mmCIF file of C-alpha atoms in Angstrom:
data_model
loop_
_atom_site.group_PDB
_atom_site.id
_atom_site.type_symbol
_atom_site.label_atom_id
_atom_site.label_comp_id
_atom_site.label_asym_id
_atom_site.label_seq_id
_atom_site.Cartn_x
_atom_site.Cartn_y
_atom_site.Cartn_z
ATOM 1 C CA MET V 1 -162.962 90.111 -16.406
ATOM 2 C CA LYS V 2 -160.549 87.443 -17.640
ATOM 3 C CA ASN V 3 -158.352 88.169 -14.560
ATOM 4 C CA LEU V 4 -161.152 87.737 -12.054
ATOM 5 C CA ASP V 5 -160.054 85.530 -9.165
ATOM 6 C CA TRP V 6 -162.693 83.723 -6.937
ATOM 7 C CA ASN V 7 -160.249 84.029 -3.960
ATOM 8 C CA ASP V 8 -160.367 87.786 -4.566
ATOM 9 C CA LEU V 9 -164.172 87.655 -4.529
ATOM 10 C CA LYS V 10 -164.159 85.638 -1.279
ATOM 11 C CA ALA V 11 -161.914 88.309 0.296
ATOM 12 C CA PHE V 12 -164.195 90.959 -0.976
ATOM 13 C CA ILE V 13 -167.110 89.369 0.854
ATOM 14 C CA HIS V 14 -165.148 89.306 4.078
ATOM 15 C CA VAL V 15 -164.202 92.927 3.740
ATOM 16 C CA ALA V 16 -167.724 93.987 2.796
ATOM 17 C CA ARG V 17 -169.173 92.096 5.860
ATOM 18 C CA SER V 18 -166.653 93.367 8.293
ATOM 19 C CA GLY V 19 -166.279 96.833 7.037
ATOM 20 C CA GLY V 20 -162.427 96.892 6.960
ATOM 21 C CA LEU V 21 -159.234 95.177 6.088
ATOM 22 C CA SER V 22 -158.041 94.272 9.585
ATOM 23 C CA ALA V 23 -161.100 92.101 10.514
ATOM 24 C CA ALA V 24 -161.128 90.558 7.166
ATOM 25 C CA ALA V 25 -157.466 89.620 7.464
ATOM 26 C CA VAL V 26 -157.943 87.896 10.730
ATOM 27 C CA GLU V 27 -160.788 85.721 9.370
ATOM 28 C CA LEU V 28 -158.767 84.834 6.271
ATOM 29 C CA ARG V 29 -155.534 84.317 8.210
ATOM 30 C CA SER V 30 -153.712 87.000 6.148
ATOM 31 C CA SER V 31 -152.471 90.453 6.488
ATOM 32 C CA PRO V 32 -154.344 93.730 5.919
ATOM 33 C CA ALA V 33 -151.807 94.646 3.362
ATOM 34 C CA THR V 34 -152.354 91.505 1.364
ATOM 35 C CA ILE V 35 -156.218 91.934 1.504
ATOM 36 C CA GLY V 36 -155.860 95.588 0.371
ATOM 37 C CA ARG V 37 -153.841 94.436 -2.668
ATOM 38 C CA LYS V 38 -156.598 91.917 -3.438
ATOM 39 C CA MET V 39 -159.229 94.604 -3.359
ATOM 40 C CA LEU V 40 -157.264 96.866 -5.689
ATOM 41 C CA SER V 41 -156.833 93.904 -8.029
ATOM 42 C CA LEU V 42 -160.501 93.145 -7.994
ATOM 43 C CA GLU V 43 -161.451 96.758 -8.709
ATOM 44 C CA GLN V 44 -158.953 96.852 -11.735
ATOM 45 C CA ALA V 45 -160.258 93.527 -12.976
ATOM 46 C CA LEU V 46 -163.886 94.819 -12.826
ATOM 47 C CA ALA V 47 -162.952 98.440 -13.840
ATOM 48 C CA ARG V 48 -165.385 99.538 -11.124
ATOM 49 C CA ARG V 49 -164.839 101.277 -7.803
ATOM 50 C CA LEU V 50 -166.189 99.063 -5.161
ATOM 51 C CA PHE V 51 -165.214 100.771 -1.899
ATOM 52 C CA ILE V 52 -165.412 104.138 -0.155
ATOM 53 C CA ARG V 53 -162.188 104.199 1.772
ATOM 54 C CA ARG V 54 -162.182 106.124 4.995
ATOM 55 C CA GLN V 55 -160.051 106.139 8.132
ATOM 56 C CA THR V 56 -162.872 104.404 9.966
ATOM 57 C CA GLY V 57 -163.140 101.528 7.450
ATOM 58 C CA TYR V 58 -164.376 100.401 4.071
ATOM 59 C CA GLY V 59 -167.797 101.288 2.861
ATOM 60 C CA LEU V 60 -169.434 100.053 -0.244
ATOM 61 C CA THR V 61 -170.245 101.993 -3.358
ATOM 62 C CA GLU V 62 -173.405 101.315 -5.330
ATOM 63 C CA ASP V 63 -171.352 98.883 -7.547
ATOM 64 C CA GLY V 64 -169.879 97.381 -4.391
ATOM 65 C CA ARG V 65 -173.287 96.545 -3.046
ATOM 66 C CA ALA V 66 -174.431 95.081 -6.357
ATOM 67 C CA LEU V 67 -171.239 92.981 -6.450
ATOM 68 C CA LEU V 68 -171.782 91.831 -2.825
ATOM 69 C CA ALA V 69 -175.262 90.469 -3.716
ATOM 70 C CA LYS V 70 -173.932 88.528 -6.725
ATOM 71 C CA ALA V 71 -170.864 87.341 -4.830
ATOM 72 C CA GLN V 72 -172.897 86.022 -1.952
ATOM 73 C CA ALA V 73 -175.066 84.030 -4.378
ATOM 74 C CA MET V 74 -171.828 82.599 -5.860
ATOM 75 C CA GLU V 75 -170.722 81.763 -2.420
ATOM 76 C CA ALA V 76 -173.810 79.892 -1.605
ATOM 77 C CA SER V 77 -173.594 77.960 -5.001
ATOM 78 C CA ALA V 78 -169.929 77.071 -4.422
ATOM 79 C CA ARG V 79 -170.357 75.638 -0.921
ATOM 80 C CA PRO V 80 -171.634 72.245 -2.009
ATOM 81 C CA ILE V 81 -168.548 71.963 -4.290
ATOM 82 C CA GLU V 82 -166.265 72.854 -1.516
ATOM 83 C CA ASP V 83 -168.096 70.280 0.722
ATOM 84 C CA TRP V 84 -167.631 67.771 -1.968
ATOM 85 C CA LEU V 85 -163.977 68.497 -2.307
ATOM 86 C CA SER V 86 -163.453 67.935 1.442
ATOM 87 C CA ALA V 87 -165.770 64.807 1.452
ATOM 88 C CA ASP V 88 -162.776 62.681 2.615
ATOM 89 C CA MET V 89 -163.478 63.827 6.108
ATOM 90 C CA ARG V 90 -166.959 62.444 5.791
ATOM 91 C CA ARG V 91 -166.382 59.080 4.317
ATOM 92 C CA PRO V 92 -168.789 56.558 5.776
ATOM 93 C CA VAL V 93 -167.514 54.613 8.733
ATOM 94 C CA VAL V 94 -168.294 50.838 8.934
ATOM 95 C CA ARG V 95 -168.487 50.177 12.675
ATOM 96 C CA ILE V 96 -167.602 46.784 13.922
ATOM 97 C CA SER V 97 -168.617 45.511 17.338
ATOM 98 C CA ALA V 98 -166.399 42.686 18.667
ATOM 99 C CA GLY V 99 -164.997 41.421 21.900
ATOM 100 C CA THR V 100 -161.500 42.139 22.983
ATOM 101 C CA TRP V 101 -159.790 39.171 21.374
ATOM 102 C CA ILE V 102 -161.627 39.124 18.001
ATOM 103 C CA ALA V 103 -160.946 42.868 17.827
ATOM 104 C CA ASN V 104 -157.249 42.219 18.550
ATOM 105 C CA LEU V 105 -157.023 39.666 15.618
ATOM 106 C CA LEU V 106 -158.877 41.969 13.260
ATOM 107 C CA SER V 107 -156.575 44.807 14.175
ATOM 108 C CA ALA V 108 -153.481 42.623 13.569
ATOM 109 C CA ASN V 109 -154.790 41.865 10.171
ATOM 110 C CA PHE V 110 -156.200 45.223 9.302
ATOM 111 C CA SER V 111 -154.820 45.389 5.868
ATOM 112 C CA ARG V 112 -156.988 42.549 4.926
ATOM 113 C CA LEU V 113 -160.155 44.473 5.988
ATOM 114 C CA TRP V 114 -159.332 47.855 4.577
ATOM 115 C CA THR V 115 -157.040 49.562 1.987
ATOM 116 C CA PRO V 116 -156.191 53.207 1.431
ATOM 117 C CA ASP V 117 -158.184 53.204 -1.823
ATOM 118 C CA ASP V 118 -161.395 52.171 -0.118
ATOM 119 C CA PRO V 119 -164.003 54.960 0.029
ATOM 120 C CA PHE V 120 -164.900 54.172 3.733
ATOM 121 C CA ARG V 121 -163.219 53.885 7.085
ATOM 122 C CA ILE V 122 -163.434 51.315 9.780
ATOM 123 C CA GLY V 123 -164.531 51.973 13.325
ATOM 124 C CA PHE V 124 -163.988 49.419 16.138
ATOM 125 C CA LYS V 125 -166.295 49.331 19.009
ATOM 126 C CA THR V 126 -164.608 46.792 21.410
ATOM 127 C CA ALA V 127 -166.873 45.625 24.187
ATOM 128 C CA GLU V 128 -167.938 42.330 25.681
ATOM 129 C CA ALA V 129 -171.528 43.538 25.958
ATOM 130 C CA ARG V 130 -173.468 43.377 22.819
ATOM 131 C CA LEU V 131 -174.187 46.672 20.962
ATOM 132 C CA ASP V 132 -177.601 47.096 19.338
ATOM 133 C CA ILE V 133 -177.242 46.414 15.556
ATOM 134 C CA ALA V 134 -181.077 46.660 15.143
ATOM 135 C CA HIS V 135 -180.926 50.304 16.122
ATOM 136 C CA ARG V 136 -177.724 50.805 14.196
ATOM 137 C CA GLU V 137 -175.246 51.377 17.066
ATOM 138 C CA VAL V 138 -172.979 49.418 14.784
ATOM 139 C CA GLU V 139 -173.138 48.013 11.258
ATOM 140 C CA ILE V 140 -171.448 44.637 11.962
ATOM 141 C CA GLY V 141 -171.136 42.482 15.059
ATOM 142 C CA VAL V 142 -169.146 39.287 15.873
ATOM 143 C CA ARG V 143 -171.364 37.180 17.991
ATOM 144 C CA ASN V 144 -171.396 33.700 19.722
ATOM 145 C CA ARG V 145 -174.942 33.081 18.441
ATOM 146 C CA PRO V 146 -176.917 33.911 15.341
ATOM 147 C CA ALA V 147 -179.051 37.014 14.890
ATOM 148 C CA GLU V 148 -182.127 37.377 17.176
ATOM 149 C CA GLY V 149 -184.983 39.679 16.381
ATOM 150 C CA MET V 150 -186.314 41.260 13.345
ATOM 151 C CA ASN V 151 -184.278 43.212 10.603
ATOM 152 C CA LEU V 152 -181.125 41.191 11.432
ATOM 153 C CA ALA V 153 -179.141 38.834 9.319
ATOM 154 C CA SER V 154 -176.207 36.490 10.282
ATOM 155 C CA ARG V 155 -173.478 34.446 8.612
ATOM 156 C CA PRO V 156 -171.688 31.662 10.293
ATOM 157 C CA ALA V 157 -167.996 32.262 10.871
ATOM 158 C CA GLY V 158 -166.518 28.967 12.059
ATOM 159 C CA GLU V 159 -165.948 27.389 15.499
ATOM 160 C CA VAL V 160 -164.249 28.928 18.497
ATOM 161 C CA ALA V 161 -162.394 26.890 21.176
ATOM 162 C CA TYR V 162 -161.375 27.994 24.699
ATOM 163 C CA ALA V 163 -158.451 26.608 26.895
ATOM 164 C CA PRO V 164 -156.639 27.463 30.172
ATOM 165 C CA PHE V 165 -153.345 29.291 29.636
ATOM 166 C CA ARG V 166 -150.457 30.309 31.795
ATOM 167 C CA ALA V 167 -147.169 32.130 31.341
ATOM 168 C CA ARG V 168 -144.714 30.071 29.302
ATOM 169 C CA ASN V 169 -141.800 28.438 31.140
ATOM 170 C CA GLN V 170 -143.136 29.798 34.529
ATOM 171 C CA PRO V 171 -142.159 27.500 37.383
ATOM 172 C CA MET V 172 -144.934 26.444 39.589
ATOM 173 C CA GLN V 173 -144.768 27.693 43.078
ATOM 174 C CA GLY V 174 -147.062 25.793 45.440
ATOM 175 C CA PRO V 175 -150.612 25.062 44.399
ATOM 176 C CA GLU V 176 -151.948 26.311 41.126
ATOM 177 C CA ASN V 177 -153.422 29.679 41.225
ATOM 178 C CA TRP V 178 -156.034 31.035 38.784
ATOM 179 C CA VAL V 179 -156.899 34.465 37.658
ATOM 180 C CA ALA V 180 -160.488 35.405 36.454
ATOM 181 C CA ILE V 181 -162.886 38.144 35.458
ATOM 182 C CA ALA V 182 -164.731 39.270 38.612
ATOM 183 C CA PRO V 183 -168.236 37.902 38.930
ATOM 184 C CA ASP V 184 -169.819 41.280 38.688
ATOM 185 C CA ASP V 185 -167.950 41.844 35.466
ATOM 186 C CA ALA V 186 -168.393 38.459 33.902
ATOM 187 C CA ALA V 187 -170.223 39.137 30.645
ATOM 188 C CA THR V 188 -169.081 36.083 28.635
ATOM 189 C CA PRO V 189 -169.526 32.421 29.165
ATOM 190 C CA SER V 190 -165.783 31.890 29.483
ATOM 191 C CA ALA V 191 -165.641 34.505 32.226
ATOM 192 C CA ARG V 192 -168.627 32.865 34.099
ATOM 193 C CA TRP V 193 -167.115 29.391 33.660
ATOM 194 C CA THR V 194 -164.071 30.165 35.716
ATOM 195 C CA ASN V 195 -166.072 31.587 38.549
ATOM 196 C CA ALA V 196 -168.407 28.640 38.537
ATOM 197 C CA GLN V 197 -165.637 25.992 39.108
ATOM 198 C CA PRO V 198 -165.795 25.098 42.938
ATOM 199 C CA ASN V 199 -162.207 24.071 43.390
ATOM 200 C CA LEU V 200 -160.203 26.826 41.733
ATOM 201 C CA SER V 201 -157.957 29.002 43.905
ATOM 202 C CA ILE V 202 -158.412 32.552 42.483
ATOM 203 C CA ALA V 203 -155.350 34.597 43.178
ATOM 204 C CA ALA V 204 -156.606 37.783 41.433
ATOM 205 C CA TRP V 205 -159.659 39.095 39.591
ATOM 206 C CA ALA V 206 -159.731 41.506 36.706
ATOM 207 C CA ASN V 207 -162.606 43.545 35.259
ATOM 208 C CA THR V 208 -161.503 43.444 31.616
ATOM 209 C CA PRO V 209 -160.110 40.686 29.382
ATOM 210 C CA ARG V 210 -156.981 42.831 28.664
ATOM 211 C CA THR V 211 -156.219 42.941 32.424
ATOM 212 C CA LEU V 212 -156.916 39.245 32.706
ATOM 213 C CA TYR V 213 -154.338 38.637 29.959
ATOM 214 C CA ASP V 214 -151.750 40.881 31.818
ATOM 215 C CA LEU V 215 -152.169 38.787 34.944
ATOM 216 C CA ILE V 216 -151.739 35.496 33.005
ATOM 217 C CA SER V 217 -148.677 36.669 31.087
ATOM 218 C CA ALA V 218 -147.137 38.042 34.377
ATOM 219 C CA GLY V 219 -147.321 34.593 35.924
ATOM 220 C CA VAL V 220 -149.918 35.401 38.583
ATOM 221 C CA GLY V 221 -152.097 32.465 37.548
ATOM 222 C CA THR V 222 -153.855 30.385 34.918
ATOM 223 C CA GLY V 223 -156.775 31.865 33.093
ATOM 224 C CA VAL V 224 -159.264 31.015 30.420
ATOM 225 C CA LEU V 225 -158.647 32.537 26.876
ATOM 226 C CA PRO V 226 -159.962 31.719 23.414
ATOM 227 C CA CYS V 227 -157.406 29.523 21.667
ATOM 228 C CA PHE V 228 -157.042 31.983 18.814
ATOM 229 C CA ALA V 229 -155.751 34.526 21.311
ATOM 230 C CA GLY V 230 -153.610 32.424 23.568
ATOM 231 C CA ASP V 231 -152.083 30.215 20.931
ATOM 232 C CA ARG V 232 -150.874 33.224 18.964
ATOM 233 C CA ASP V 233 -148.996 34.706 21.892
ATOM 234 C CA PRO V 234 -145.448 33.512 22.352
ATOM 235 C CA LEU V 235 -145.594 34.542 26.128
ATOM 236 C CA LEU V 236 -148.292 31.944 26.821
ATOM 237 C CA GLU V 237 -148.728 28.153 26.691
ATOM 238 C CA ARG V 238 -151.785 25.973 27.319
ATOM 239 C CA ALA V 239 -152.310 24.816 30.857
ATOM 240 C CA GLY V 240 -154.814 22.109 29.954
ATOM 241 C CA GLU V 241 -157.045 20.670 27.190
ATOM 242 C CA PRO V 242 -159.764 22.779 25.418
ATOM 243 C CA ILE V 243 -162.822 23.309 27.581
ATOM 244 C CA ALA V 244 -165.544 21.379 25.659
ATOM 245 C CA GLU V 245 -168.519 23.250 27.148
ATOM 246 C CA LEU V 246 -167.138 26.652 26.061
ATOM 247 C CA HIS V 247 -166.777 25.544 22.378
ATOM 248 C CA HIS V 248 -169.189 27.406 20.228
ATOM 249 C CA ARG V 249 -169.956 28.501 16.696
ATOM 250 C CA GLN V 250 -169.257 32.125 15.764
ATOM 251 C CA TRP V 251 -171.526 34.495 13.689
ATOM 252 C CA ILE V 252 -171.114 37.712 11.841
ATOM 253 C CA VAL V 253 -174.338 39.636 12.429
ATOM 254 C CA MET V 254 -175.537 42.671 10.579
ATOM 255 C CA HIS V 255 -178.678 44.743 9.949
ATOM 256 C CA ASP V 256 -180.694 43.210 7.049
ATOM 257 C CA ASP V 257 -180.779 46.652 5.218
ATOM 258 C CA ASP V 258 -177.276 47.838 5.930
ATOM 259 C CA ARG V 259 -175.722 44.528 4.589
ATOM 260 C CA HIS V 260 -176.611 45.669 1.017
ATOM 261 C CA ARG V 261 -174.624 48.863 1.368
ATOM 262 C CA PRO V 262 -171.400 48.490 -0.761
ATOM 263 C CA GLU V 263 -169.033 49.372 2.004
ATOM 264 C CA VAL V 264 -170.712 47.131 4.543
ATOM 265 C CA ARG V 265 -170.971 44.238 2.115
ATOM 266 C CA LYS V 266 -167.279 44.600 1.303
ATOM 267 C CA VAL V 267 -166.182 44.533 4.951
ATOM 268 C CA ILE V 268 -168.401 41.562 5.718
ATOM 269 C CA GLU V 269 -166.807 39.623 2.857
ATOM 270 C CA ARG V 270 -163.322 40.471 3.983
ATOM 271 C CA MET V 271 -164.051 39.560 7.578
ATOM 272 C CA ALA V 272 -165.568 36.271 6.571
ATOM 273 C CA ALA V 273 -162.451 35.536 4.392
ATOM 274 C CA LEU V 274 -160.014 36.499 7.127
ATOM 275 C CA ILE V 275 -161.830 34.371 9.849
ATOM 276 C CA ALA V 276 -162.083 31.353 7.364
ATOM 277 C CA ALA V 277 -158.280 31.561 6.725
ATOM 278 C CA HIS V 278 -157.683 31.280 10.455
ATOM 279 C CA ALA V 279 -160.307 28.517 11.012
ATOM 280 C CA PRO V 280 -157.913 25.982 12.412
ATOM 281 C CA LEU V 281 -156.542 28.556 14.940
ATOM 282 C CA PHE V 282 -160.114 29.475 16.057
ATOM 283 C CA ALA V 283 -161.021 25.819 16.453
ATOM 284 C CA GLY V 284 -157.961 25.253 18.744
ATOM 285 C CA GLU V 285 -155.927 23.142 16.350
ATOM 286 C CA ARG V 286 -152.766 25.322 16.814
ATOM 287 C CA PRO V 287 -151.467 25.514 13.244
ATOM 288 C CA LEU V 288 -147.871 26.320 12.812
ATOM 289 C CA GLY V 289 -146.725 29.628 11.387
ATOM 290 C CA GLY V 290 -148.107 33.160 11.218
ATOM 291 C CA ASP V 291 -151.286 34.694 12.640
#
C-alpha cells in the first residue's frame, strides 16, 4: 500500500466507468498504453486482481467492484480540496461602476487600486447610466450625487469641474464649431448642457463620450469634458473657462452591507485615496506634472 498513487486510483475510476482503456485515455488526455501501465501498477500495489481483461474491454472482479465503491467515495471527498486548490479562478470580483472618464483615470492608476497579492479582482462596468447598487449590479459606484434610497451609503470624493476643450494648436477655420453627445444619448449634465446652448454651431454628434473625445482631438470642434480628463491629455487644450453650472461634488456610493466586506472596504479606501491625491486636477486647477 505504500506505493498507492491517487492518480492511479482516479485512472482506475475512469477505466471502471468506461469499461476500457481507450475511452479512459481520451477522458484523461493520455494513451491507452499509459493507462494500462497504471492499472498494472495499481494491482501490484494492492496485491489484488481488479480487472477481467477481455478483447471487448475491462470488466471488474469482485475486488475491483469493492475498490470502485471506495475510490468513488474518496473522489467525492477530494473534490472540495481540488476546488479549493483552484480557488484562484473564483476569487471575488469587486465591481466598480463609473463613467468613461473616471474609469479611464482609475485604469491609468490601476496599481493603486489592486496588487497581485490581493485576494480579489477588479471588474469595471463603464457606463454613463447608473447601475443598481441596491440590487447589487455592482459593489461600488462613482456618482455626481450622494446615495439615494435604503441600504446605500456614500462617501464624498471631492469636486469635479468641466470646461470646453479643443485640439491643441489647431488653427481656427471660420466660425467655431462644436461637437456634442446627441440629444437622445445625452445621459449626463455635461452632455445636456451643450445641447441646451442656443447659439452653438454643432458640426458633429456622438453617442459615446469616447467618440466625442475622438472628434475633439481630431479638430472637428470644441466639446465639453471634465477637466481631469481634458487637462491630462497633451493633445487637448482648454477653449474657455470652467463651466460653473456643471461644477459638482463627486461621491463614492456603495451598498451598506457590502461596504463591510474586506475586499470592498479595501477598494473603497484605495479609490478615495487616489481621488484625493488628484483633487486639484478634478477641481480644474491644472496642477503641473503627472496624472
